[in-house]
Coordinates of C-alpha atoms in Angstrom, one line a residue:
X526 CA 211.7 61.0 22.5
X527 CA 208.5 58.7 22.2
X528 CA 205.0 59.8 22.7
X529 CA 202.9 58.5 26.1
X530 CA 200.0 56.9 24.5
X531 CA 198.4 56.6 28.0
X532 CA 199.8 59.7 29.4
X533 CA 197.0 62.8 30.3
X534 CA 198.5 65.1 28.0
X535 CA 197.3 65.1 24.6
X536 CA 200.0 63.8 21.8
X537 CA 200.2 66.7 19.7
X538 CA 201.1 68.7 23.2
X539 CA 203.9 66.3 24.0
X540 CA 205.3 66.6 20.5
X541 CA 205.1 70.5 20.3
X542 CA 206.8 70.5 24.0
X543 CA 209.4 68.2 22.5
X544 CA 210.0 70.5 19.5
X545 CA 210.0 73.3 21.8
X546 CA 212.7 72.1 24.0
X547 CA 214.8 71.5 20.8
X548 CA 214.1 75.1 19.7
X549 CA 215.2 76.2 23.3
X550 CA 218.4 74.6 23.3
X551 CA 219.2 75.8 19.8
X552 CA 218.9 72.4 17.8
X553 CA 216.5 74.5 15.2
X554 CA 218.1 78.0 14.9
X555 CA 216.2 81.1 14.2
X556 CA 214.8 81.6 11.1
X557 CA 215.8 77.8 10.4
X558 CA 212.9 75.1 9.0
X559 CA 211.5 72.8 11.5
X560 CA 210.4 69.4 10.6
X561 CA 207.7 69.1 7.9
X562 CA 204.3 67.2 9.0
X563 CA 205.4 64.2 7.1
X564 CA 208.9 64.4 9.2
X565 CA 207.1 64.3 12.3
X566 CA 204.7 61.7 11.8
X567 CA 207.4 59.3 10.8
X568 CA 209.8 60.4 13.8
X569 CA 207.1 60.4 16.6
X570 CA 204.7 57.7 14.9
X571 CA 201.5 59.9 14.6
X572 CA 198.9 61.2 12.3
X573 CA 199.3 64.1 9.9
X574 CA 196.5 65.9 12.0
X575 CA 198.4 65.3 15.1
X576 CA 201.6 66.7 13.6
X577 CA 199.7 69.7 12.2
X578 CA 198.0 70.3 15.7
X579 CA 201.7 70.3 17.3
X580 CA 203.0 72.5 14.6
X581 CA 199.8 75.2 15.1
X582 CA 200.4 75.0 18.7
X583 CA 204.2 76.0 18.1
X584 CA 202.9 79.0 16.3
X585 CA 200.5 80.1 19.1
X586 CA 203.1 79.7 21.4
X587 CA 205.3 82.3 19.3
X588 CA 208.2 80.0 18.6
X589 CA 207.7 79.4 14.9
X590 CA 205.9 80.9 12.2
X591 CA 204.3 79.0 9.2
X592 CA 204.7 80.1 5.4
X593 CA 202.1 78.6 3.0
X594 CA 203.9 76.5 0.4
X595 CA 207.4 76.8 2.1
X596 CA 207.0 75.2 5.7
X597 CA 207.3 76.4 9.1
X598 CA 210.4 78.5 10.6
X599 CA 211.6 79.2 14.3
X600 CA 210.8 83.0 14.9
X601 CA 213.8 85.5 15.5
X602 CA 213.2 85.8 19.0
X603 CA 211.5 83.6 21.8
X604 CA 208.2 85.1 23.4
X605 CA 210.5 84.8 26.7
X606 CA 213.1 87.6 25.4

């Protein structure tokens, strides 16, 4: 997936939507780690603050939980269940 720099949606939302799609499709299974900020930066070609904002948005959506010093992990159940 490439981010649309000219699109109306902020980059961090585009990235969060893509990662959320991957979670919904089972690419990232429950209790498994999602990519780190550095990995998101590399994959999507964005800055660390943008990657961090995407991860924080996924947390607010209830899709992941972040454990300081450990990483971010997919929650056991999605909010729609």
